[in-house]
Amino acid sequence: MQITSAQNSKIKLVNRLRSKRGRQRDARFIIDYKRDLQRAVQLGYDIDFVLHCPEIFPAQDCAEFETHQLTPVLFKRVSYRENPDGVLAVLHSKKPKALAQLEAADVNHALVLVKPGVPGNIGALLRTADAVGMDAVILVDTAVDIYNPNVIRSSTGACFLDNIFRLSSTEALAYFKSAGYEIVAAEVSGGRTLYDVDFRPKSIIVLGSEDSGLSADWIGAADQVARIPMSGAVSDSLNVSVSGSLFMYEWHRQLRHGNLS
């Protein structure tokens, strides 16, 4: 079927899905990059329908899904990307996993992001957490949804993994203490450096928001508070995605060398 009008109901749906409110209301989201679409399908996401522009991408490999053809002009109007691939898919989202699912999961090591606000940073950290083999990523008190296009793009598909949980700070702090996790907090004023952190067999790395870091409650609950050493003339901190990557790779180094106490 070919769609030629911007007033078509499916085009209107795609436009609604540009907003978080629309994604939550319709329980759907958009992918307009073939690599990310392939990973979402491989990880169990269901496609609602596909929009295809044969002039941009002649080889149509989505024949098993409901597919609608668009003209190049209309396709570029609905695509997020400046240089679209020619395939845009609407997928069904999944309900966020909460505390009950976390308690039932086998999680020894996790990355915890408290009040992250920049979708690209969240996506980059999800990507790194997957690269090092973290058991889970726990999003705490954040308004960002994982189906934000910038999260999808920067995570390279890691946002579709089944190990992402959403908790409140109250839930998270109570659970981590009761379950016996070693809490390692990343903070610019930490009393030790990252390389002096002693990661334990059951530990979490906690990062705060991009602008204000971690609250006093999280710092007070931490077993170890660590900073990244700085030797430059003006730089006193790093982007949160870079900081988190350094902490996770130090954890990974200790794990590989059998140094986790």
PDB file of C-alpha atoms in Angstrom:
ATOM      1  CA  MET A   1       0.000   0.000   0.000  1.00  0.00           C
ATOM      2  CA  GLN A   2       1.272   3.486  -0.840  1.00  0.00           C
ATOM      3  CA  ILE A   3       0.737   6.477   1.404  1.00  0.00           C
ATOM      4  CA  THR A   4       0.741   9.851  -0.317  1.00  0.00           C
ATOM      5  CA  SER A   5      -0.892  12.160   2.218  1.00  0.00           C
ATOM      6  CA  ALA A   6       0.569  13.658   5.399  1.00  0.00           C
ATOM      7  CA  GLN A   7      -2.954  13.381   6.846  1.00  0.00           C
ATOM      8  CA  ASN A   8      -2.853   9.583   6.747  1.00  0.00           C
ATOM      9  CA  SER A   9      -3.484   8.050  10.195  1.00  0.00           C
ATOM     10  CA  LYS A  10      -0.160   6.204  10.202  1.00  0.00           C
ATOM     11  CA  ILE A  11       1.760   9.355   9.366  1.00  0.00           C
ATOM     12  CA  LYS A  12      -0.072  11.149  12.174  1.00  0.00           C
ATOM     13  CA  LEU A  13       0.883   8.336  14.547  1.00  0.00           C
ATOM     14  CA  VAL A  14       4.544   8.607  13.564  1.00  0.00           C
ATOM     15  CA  ASN A  15       4.424  12.342  14.215  1.00  0.00           C
ATOM     16  CA  ARG A  16       2.885  11.755  17.660  1.00  0.00           C
ATOM     17  CA  LEU A  17       5.671   9.349  18.507  1.00  0.00           C
ATOM     18  CA  ARG A  18       8.192  12.160  18.278  1.00  0.00           C
ATOM     19  CA  SER A  19       7.176  13.130  21.823  1.00  0.00           C
ATOM     20  CA  LYS A  20       7.563  11.192  25.061  1.00  0.00           C
ATOM     21  CA  ARG A  21       3.880  11.724  25.786  1.00  0.00           C
ATOM     22  CA  GLY A  22       2.935  10.238  22.432  1.00  0.00           C
ATOM     23  CA  ARG A  23       5.227   7.244  22.901  1.00  0.00           C
ATOM     24  CA  GLN A  24       3.748   6.536  26.322  1.00  0.00           C
ATOM     25  CA  ARG A  25       0.144   7.042  25.221  1.00  0.00           C
ATOM     26  CA  ASP A  26       0.402   4.806  22.161  1.00  0.00           C
ATOM     27  CA  ALA A  27       2.888   2.315  23.718  1.00  0.00           C
ATOM     28  CA  ARG A  28       4.953   2.525  20.546  1.00  0.00           C
ATOM     29  CA  PHE A  29       8.178   4.069  19.345  1.00  0.00           C
ATOM     30  CA  ILE A  30      10.098   4.676  16.132  1.00  0.00           C
ATOM     31  CA  ILE A  31      13.312   3.299  14.688  1.00  0.00           C
ATOM     32  CA  ASP A  32      14.604   4.736  11.425  1.00  0.00           C
ATOM     33  CA  TYR A  33      18.029   3.095  11.224  1.00  0.00           C
ATOM     34  CA  LYS A  34      18.364  -0.447   9.876  1.00  0.00           C
ATOM     35  CA  ARG A  35      21.042  -1.602  12.329  1.00  0.00           C
ATOM     36  CA  ASP A  36      18.990  -0.535  15.358  1.00  0.00           C
ATOM     37  CA  LEU A  37      15.859  -2.102  13.863  1.00  0.00           C
ATOM     38  CA  GLN A  38      17.623  -5.424  13.351  1.00  0.00           C
ATOM     39  CA  ARG A  39      18.833  -5.438  16.957  1.00  0.00           C
ATOM     40  CA  ALA A  40      15.408  -4.573  18.339  1.00  0.00           C
ATOM     41  CA  VAL A  41      13.802  -7.449  16.433  1.00  0.00           C
ATOM     42  CA  GLN A  42      16.581  -9.837  17.491  1.00  0.00           C
ATOM     43  CA  LEU A  43      15.916  -8.854  21.118  1.00  0.00           C
ATOM     44  CA  GLY A  44      12.214  -9.621  20.931  1.00  0.00           C
ATOM     45  CA  TYR A  45      10.509  -6.378  19.956  1.00  0.00           C
ATOM     46  CA  ASP A  46       7.423  -6.589  17.738  1.00  0.00           C
ATOM     47  CA  ILE A  47       7.009  -4.396  14.673  1.00  0.00           C
ATOM     48  CA  ASP A  48       3.625  -2.733  14.204  1.00  0.00           C
ATOM     49  CA  PHE A  49       4.264  -1.527  10.656  1.00  0.00           C
ATOM     50  CA  VAL A  50       7.032  -0.302   8.362  1.00  0.00           C
ATOM     51  CA  LEU A  51       7.256   2.783   6.159  1.00  0.00           C
ATOM     52  CA  HIS A  52       9.492   2.291   3.136  1.00  0.00           C
ATOM     53  CA  CYS A  53      10.815   4.611   0.463  1.00  0.00           C
ATOM     54  CA  PRO A  54      12.041   2.496  -2.482  1.00  0.00           C
ATOM     55  CA  GLU A  55      13.763   5.477  -4.087  1.00  0.00           C
ATOM     56  CA  ILE A  56      16.050   5.755  -1.047  1.00  0.00           C
ATOM     57  CA  PHE A  57      16.361   2.042  -0.235  1.00  0.00           C
ATOM     58  CA  PRO A  58      15.390  -0.141  -3.208  1.00  0.00           C
ATOM     59  CA  ALA A  59      16.097  -3.506  -1.526  1.00  0.00           C
ATOM     60  CA  GLN A  60      13.040  -3.927   0.681  1.00  0.00           C
ATOM     61  CA  ASP A  61      13.841  -6.616   3.279  1.00  0.00           C
ATOM     62  CA  CYS A  62      10.807  -6.093   5.540  1.00  0.00           C
ATOM     63  CA  ALA A  63       8.342  -8.051   3.408  1.00  0.00           C
ATOM     64  CA  GLU A  64       7.135 -10.140   6.359  1.00  0.00           C
ATOM     65  CA  PHE A  65       5.777  -7.011   8.084  1.00  0.00           C
ATOM     66  CA  GLU A  66       2.911  -4.695   7.181  1.00  0.00           C
ATOM     67  CA  THR A  67       4.664  -2.231   4.890  1.00  0.00           C
ATOM     68  CA  HIS A  68       3.599   1.056   3.326  1.00  0.00           C
ATOM     69  CA  GLN A  69       5.499   2.878   0.618  1.00  0.00           C
ATOM     70  CA  LEU A  70       6.155   6.606   0.836  1.00  0.00           C
ATOM     71  CA  THR A  71       7.465   9.145  -1.634  1.00  0.00           C
ATOM     72  CA  PRO A  72      10.936  10.575  -0.861  1.00  0.00           C
ATOM     73  CA  VAL A  73       9.457  13.948   0.115  1.00  0.00           C
ATOM     74  CA  LEU A  74       6.961  12.436   2.561  1.00  0.00           C
ATOM     75  CA  PHE A  75       9.491   9.963   3.947  1.00  0.00           C
ATOM     76  CA  LYS A  76      11.998  12.715   4.734  1.00  0.00           C
ATOM     77  CA  ARG A  77       9.259  14.643   6.503  1.00  0.00           C
ATOM     78  CA  VAL A  78       8.563  11.815   8.956  1.00  0.00           C
ATOM     79  CA  SER A  79      12.125  10.547   9.427  1.00  0.00           C
ATOM     80  CA  TYR A  80      14.208  11.646  12.421  1.00  0.00           C
ATOM     81  CA  ARG A  81      17.470  11.304  10.562  1.00  0.00           C
ATOM     82  CA  GLU A  82      18.914  13.980   8.300  1.00  0.00           C
ATOM     83  CA  ASN A  83      20.003  11.324   5.804  1.00  0.00           C
ATOM     84  CA  PRO A  84      17.401   8.568   6.243  1.00  0.00           C
ATOM     85  CA  ASP A  85      17.965   4.926   5.291  1.00  0.00           C
ATOM     86  CA  GLY A  86      14.637   4.627   3.539  1.00  0.00           C
ATOM     87  CA  VAL A  87      13.089   2.353   6.194  1.00  0.00           C
ATOM     88  CA  LEU A  88      11.185   3.562   9.259  1.00  0.00           C
ATOM     89  CA  ALA A  89       9.501   1.123  11.631  1.00  0.00           C
ATOM     90  CA  VAL A  90       6.935   1.614  14.369  1.00  0.00           C
ATOM     91  CA  LEU A  91       7.427  -0.925  17.152  1.00  0.00           C
ATOM     92  CA  HIS A  92       5.494  -1.870  20.278  1.00  0.00           C
ATOM     93  CA  SER A  93       7.250  -0.756  23.451  1.00  0.00           C
ATOM     94  CA  LYS A  94       7.603  -2.863  26.572  1.00  0.00           C
ATOM     95  CA  LYS A  95       6.538  -1.966  30.089  1.00  0.00           C
ATOM     96  CA  PRO A  96       9.416  -0.736  32.294  1.00  0.00           C
ATOM     97  CA  LYS A  97      10.851  -3.318  34.662  1.00  0.00           C
ATOM     98  CA  ALA A  98      10.493  -2.300  38.294  1.00  0.00           C
ATOM     99  CA  LEU A  99      11.637  -3.350  41.764  1.00  0.00           C
ATOM    100  CA  ALA A 100       9.819  -6.692  41.782  1.00  0.00           C
ATOM    101  CA  GLN A 101      11.571  -7.774  38.593  1.00  0.00           C
ATOM    102  CA  LEU A 102      14.931  -6.588  39.930  1.00  0.00           C
ATOM    103  CA  GLU A 103      14.487  -8.589  43.125  1.00  0.00           C
ATOM    104  CA  ALA A 104      13.780 -11.692  41.041  1.00  0.00           C
ATOM    105  CA  ALA A 105      16.751 -11.176  38.714  1.00  0.00           C
ATOM    106  CA  ASP A 106      20.251 -12.559  39.209  1.00  0.00           C
ATOM    107  CA  VAL A 107      22.107  -9.260  39.456  1.00  0.00           C
ATOM    108  CA  ASN A 108      25.550  -9.080  41.028  1.00  0.00           C
ATOM    109  CA  HIS A 109      26.901  -5.990  39.304  1.00  0.00           C
ATOM    110  CA  ALA A 110      24.956  -3.024  38.008  1.00  0.00           C
ATOM    111  CA  LEU A 111      25.287   0.524  36.809  1.00  0.00           C
ATOM    112  CA  VAL A 112      22.935   2.922  38.593  1.00  0.00           C
ATOM    113  CA  LEU A 113      22.091   6.285  37.023  1.00  0.00           C
ATOM    114  CA  VAL A 114      20.429   8.732  39.405  1.00  0.00           C
ATOM    115  CA  LYS A 115      18.393  11.514  37.761  1.00  0.00           C
ATOM    116  CA  PRO A 116      20.151  11.411  34.379  1.00  0.00           C
ATOM    117  CA  GLY A 117      18.707  14.054  32.096  1.00  0.00           C
ATOM    118  CA  VAL A 118      20.553  13.834  28.765  1.00  0.00           C
ATOM    119  CA  PRO A 119      19.276  11.031  26.501  1.00  0.00           C
ATOM    120  CA  GLY A 120      22.551  10.747  24.607  1.00  0.00           C
ATOM    121  CA  ASN A 121      24.482  10.173  27.836  1.00  0.00           C
ATOM    122  CA  ILE A 122      22.043   7.486  28.948  1.00  0.00           C
ATOM    123  CA  GLY A 123      22.396   5.724  25.614  1.00  0.00           C
ATOM    124  CA  ALA A 124      26.184   5.884  25.682  1.00  0.00           C
ATOM    125  CA  LEU A 125      26.263   4.443  29.208  1.00  0.00           C
ATOM    126  CA  LEU A 126      23.885   1.631  28.241  1.00  0.00           C
ATOM    127  CA  ARG A 127      26.244   0.800  25.388  1.00  0.00           C
ATOM    128  CA  THR A 128      29.292   0.709  27.670  1.00  0.00           C
ATOM    129  CA  ALA A 129      27.469  -1.292  30.353  1.00  0.00           C
ATOM    130  CA  ASP A 130      26.711  -3.941  27.758  1.00  0.00           C
ATOM    131  CA  ALA A 131      30.287  -3.850  26.442  1.00  0.00           C
ATOM    132  CA  VAL A 132      31.782  -4.629  29.864  1.00  0.00           C
ATOM    133  CA  GLY A 133      29.135  -7.201  30.773  1.00  0.00           C
ATOM    134  CA  MET A 134      27.216  -5.429  33.534  1.00  0.00           C
ATOM    135  CA  ASP A 135      24.267  -7.509  34.734  1.00  0.00           C
ATOM    136  CA  ALA A 136      21.878  -4.557  34.763  1.00  0.00           C
ATOM    137  CA  VAL A 137      21.404  -0.834  34.365  1.00  0.00           C
ATOM    138  CA  ILE A 138      19.085   0.823  36.876  1.00  0.00           C
ATOM    139  CA  LEU A 139      17.571   4.203  36.040  1.00  0.00           C
ATOM    140  CA  VAL A 140      16.598   6.100  39.168  1.00  0.00           C
ATOM    141  CA  ASP A 141      14.251   9.098  39.276  1.00  0.00           C
ATOM    142  CA  THR A 142      14.635   9.951  35.605  1.00  0.00           C
ATOM    143  CA  ALA A 143      12.042  11.442  33.277  1.00  0.00           C
ATOM    144  CA  VAL A 144      13.875  10.244  30.148  1.00  0.00           C
ATOM    145  CA  ASP A 145      12.385   7.193  28.439  1.00  0.00           C
ATOM    146  CA  ILE A 146      14.614   4.607  26.789  1.00  0.00           C
ATOM    147  CA  TYR A 147      12.716   4.924  23.512  1.00  0.00           C
ATOM    148  CA  ASN A 148      13.883   8.499  23.048  1.00  0.00           C
ATOM    149  CA  PRO A 149      15.539   8.573  19.590  1.00  0.00           C
ATOM    150  CA  ASN A 150      18.806   9.875  21.052  1.00  0.00           C
ATOM    151  CA  VAL A 151      18.910   7.024  23.582  1.00  0.00           C
ATOM    152  CA  ILE A 152      18.334   4.488  20.810  1.00  0.00           C
ATOM    153  CA  ARG A 153      20.944   6.032  18.532  1.00  0.00           C
ATOM    154  CA  SER A 154      23.710   6.455  21.121  1.00  0.00           C
ATOM    155  CA  SER A 155      23.115   3.053  22.718  1.00  0.00           C
ATOM    156  CA  THR A 156      23.441   1.295  19.319  1.00  0.00           C
ATOM    157  CA  GLY A 157      20.601  -0.988  20.384  1.00  0.00           C
ATOM    158  CA  ALA A 158      21.684  -1.700  23.980  1.00  0.00           C
ATOM    159  CA  CYS A 159      18.517   0.064  25.158  1.00  0.00           C
ATOM    160  CA  PHE A 160      16.549  -2.956  23.899  1.00  0.00           C
ATOM    161  CA  LEU A 161      18.239  -5.394  26.278  1.00  0.00           C
ATOM    162  CA  ASP A 162      16.083  -7.006  28.942  1.00  0.00           C
ATOM    163  CA  ASN A 163      18.227  -5.824  31.872  1.00  0.00           C
ATOM    164  CA  ILE A 164      17.099  -2.220  32.344  1.00  0.00           C
ATOM    165  CA  PHE A 165      15.097  -1.301  35.448  1.00  0.00           C
ATOM    166  CA  ARG A 166      13.423   1.885  36.697  1.00  0.00           C
ATOM    167  CA  LEU A 167      13.260   2.665  40.428  1.00  0.00           C
ATOM    168  CA  SER A 168      12.787   5.605  42.738  1.00  0.00           C
ATOM    169  CA  SER A 169      15.659   6.672  44.997  1.00  0.00           C
ATOM    170  CA  THR A 170      13.743   5.449  48.038  1.00  0.00           C
ATOM    171  CA  GLU A 171      13.230   2.006  46.511  1.00  0.00           C
ATOM    172  CA  ALA A 172      16.785   1.774  45.229  1.00  0.00           C
ATOM    173  CA  LEU A 173      18.570   2.818  48.413  1.00  0.00           C
ATOM    174  CA  ALA A 174      16.480   0.493  50.572  1.00  0.00           C
ATOM    175  CA  TYR A 175      16.927  -2.455  48.219  1.00  0.00           C
ATOM    176  CA  PHE A 176      20.682  -2.093  47.719  1.00  0.00           C
ATOM    177  CA  LYS A 177      21.287  -1.975  51.459  1.00  0.00           C
ATOM    178  CA  SER A 178      18.953  -4.852  52.300  1.00  0.00           C
ATOM    179  CA  ALA A 179      20.384  -7.015  49.507  1.00  0.00           C
ATOM    180  CA  GLY A 180      23.971  -6.419  50.591  1.00  0.00           C
ATOM    181  CA  TYR A 181      25.372  -4.541  47.607  1.00  0.00           C
ATOM    182  CA  GLU A 182      28.639  -2.645  47.879  1.00  0.00           C
ATOM    183  CA  ILE A 183      27.755   0.884  46.718  1.00  0.00           C
ATOM    184  CA  VAL A 184      30.521   2.683  44.821  1.00  0.00           C
ATOM    185  CA  ALA A 185      29.599   6.322  44.204  1.00  0.00           C
ATOM    186  CA  ALA A 186      31.329   8.425  41.558  1.00  0.00           C
ATOM    187  CA  GLU A 187      31.803  11.966  42.887  1.00  0.00           C
ATOM    188  CA  VAL A 188      34.304  14.719  42.026  1.00  0.00           C
ATOM    189  CA  SER A 189      35.070  15.209  45.722  1.00  0.00           C
ATOM    190  CA  GLY A 190      35.524  11.508  46.454  1.00  0.00           C
ATOM    191  CA  GLY A 191      37.988  10.547  49.161  1.00  0.00           C
ATOM    192  CA  ARG A 192      39.858   8.076  46.968  1.00  0.00           C
ATOM    193  CA  THR A 193      40.644   7.776  43.296  1.00  0.00           C
ATOM    194  CA  LEU A 194      38.930   5.413  40.915  1.00  0.00           C
ATOM    195  CA  TYR A 195      42.031   3.220  40.848  1.00  0.00           C
ATOM    196  CA  ASP A 196      41.905   2.750  44.615  1.00  0.00           C
ATOM    197  CA  VAL A 197      38.352   1.400  44.557  1.00  0.00           C
ATOM    198  CA  ASP A 198      38.036  -2.152  45.853  1.00  0.00           C
ATOM    199  CA  PHE A 199      35.159  -3.672  43.909  1.00  0.00           C
ATOM    200  CA  ARG A 200      33.386  -6.544  45.624  1.00  0.00           C
ATOM    201  CA  PRO A 201      31.688  -9.637  44.147  1.00  0.00           C
ATOM    202  CA  LYS A 202      28.320  -7.889  44.571  1.00  0.00           C
ATOM    203  CA  SER A 203      28.625  -4.198  43.803  1.00  0.00           C
ATOM    204  CA  ILE A 204      27.016  -1.290  42.015  1.00  0.00           C
ATOM    205  CA  ILE A 205      28.472   1.828  40.412  1.00  0.00           C
ATOM    206  CA  VAL A 206      26.352   4.936  41.016  1.00  0.00           C
ATOM    207  CA  LEU A 207      26.494   8.080  38.894  1.00  0.00           C
ATOM    208  CA  GLY A 208      24.546  11.279  39.485  1.00  0.00           C
ATOM    209  CA  SER A 209      22.987  13.846  37.182  1.00  0.00           C
ATOM    210  CA  GLU A 210      25.037  15.789  34.662  1.00  0.00           C
ATOM    211  CA  ASP A 211      24.651  19.139  36.418  1.00  0.00           C
ATOM    212  CA  SER A 212      24.492  18.414  40.154  1.00  0.00           C
ATOM    213  CA  GLY A 213      25.976  14.953  40.714  1.00  0.00           C
ATOM    214  CA  LEU A 214      24.707  12.769  43.538  1.00  0.00           C
ATOM    215  CA  SER A 215      22.564  13.904  46.456  1.00  0.00           C
ATOM    216  CA  ALA A 216      23.698  13.718  50.082  1.00  0.00           C
ATOM    217  CA  ASP A 217      21.495  10.650  50.590  1.00  0.00           C
ATOM    218  CA  TRP A 218      23.399   8.686  47.969  1.00  0.00           C
ATOM    219  CA  ILE A 219      26.800   9.903  49.116  1.00  0.00           C
ATOM    220  CA  GLY A 220      25.920   8.997  52.697  1.00  0.00           C
ATOM    221  CA  ALA A 221      24.754   5.527  51.698  1.00  0.00           C
ATOM    222  CA  ALA A 222      27.872   4.748  49.656  1.00  0.00           C
ATOM    223  CA  ASP A 223      30.475   2.303  50.922  1.00  0.00           C
ATOM    224  CA  GLN A 224      33.139   3.895  48.722  1.00  0.00           C
ATOM    225  CA  VAL A 225      33.107   7.392  47.200  1.00  0.00           C
ATOM    226  CA  ALA A 226      35.650   7.812  44.443  1.00  0.00           C
ATOM    227  CA  ARG A 227      36.814  10.471  42.023  1.00  0.00           C
ATOM    228  CA  ILE A 228      38.570  10.366  38.681  1.00  0.00           C
ATOM    229  CA  PRO A 229      42.078  11.849  39.050  1.00  0.00           C
ATOM    230  CA  MET A 230      42.555  15.099  37.128  1.00  0.00           C
ATOM    231  CA  SER A 231      45.914  16.489  36.036  1.00  0.00           C
ATOM    232  CA  GLY A 232      44.874  19.201  33.583  1.00  0.00           C
ATOM    233  CA  ALA A 233      45.020  22.968  33.915  1.00  0.00           C
ATOM    234  CA  VAL A 234      41.287  23.741  33.736  1.00  0.00           C
ATOM    235  CA  SER A 235      39.296  20.498  33.563  1.00  0.00           C
ATOM    236  CA  ASP A 236      37.866  19.444  36.918  1.00  0.00           C
ATOM    237  CA  SER A 237      35.321  16.911  35.683  1.00  0.00           C
ATOM    238  CA  LEU A 238      34.334  14.758  32.714  1.00  0.00           C
ATOM    239  CA  ASN A 239      31.091  14.147  30.874  1.00  0.00           C
ATOM    240  CA  VAL A 240      29.023  11.629  32.839  1.00  0.00           C
ATOM    241  CA  SER A 241      29.138   9.081  30.011  1.00  0.00           C
ATOM    242  CA  VAL A 242      32.949   9.248  29.985  1.00  0.00           C
ATOM    243  CA  SER A 243      33.125   9.064  33.784  1.00  0.00           C
ATOM    244  CA  GLY A 244      30.834   6.062  33.886  1.00  0.00           C
ATOM    245  CA  SER A 245      32.852   4.315  31.209  1.00  0.00           C
ATOM    246  CA  LEU A 246      36.065   4.760  33.192  1.00  0.00           C
ATOM    247  CA  PHE A 247      34.486   3.356  36.350  1.00  0.00           C
ATOM    248  CA  MET A 248      32.964   0.398  34.505  1.00  0.00           C
ATOM    249  CA  TYR A 249      36.213  -0.480  32.779  1.00  0.00           C
ATOM    250  CA  GLU A 250      38.105  -0.368  36.064  1.00  0.00           C
ATOM    251  CA  TRP A 251      35.498  -2.785  37.431  1.00  0.00           C
ATOM    252  CA  HIS A 252      35.970  -4.894  34.295  1.00  0.00           C
ATOM    253  CA  ARG A 253      39.770  -4.853  34.728  1.00  0.00           C
ATOM    254  CA  GLN A 254      39.490  -6.079  38.317  1.00  0.00           C
ATOM    255  CA  LEU A 255      37.013  -8.748  37.274  1.00  0.00           C
ATOM    256  CA  ARG A 256      39.243 -10.034  34.457  1.00  0.00           C
ATOM    257  CA  HIS A 257      42.298 -10.185  36.686  1.00  0.00           C
ATOM    258  CA  GLY A 258      40.447 -11.842  39.537  1.00  0.00           C
ATOM    259  CA  ASN A 259      40.940  -8.855  41.840  1.00  0.00           C
ATOM    260  CA  LEU A 260      37.351  -8.580  43.046  1.00  0.00           C
ATOM    261  CA  SER A 261      37.542  -9.169  46.776  1.00  0.00           C
TER     262      SER A 261
END
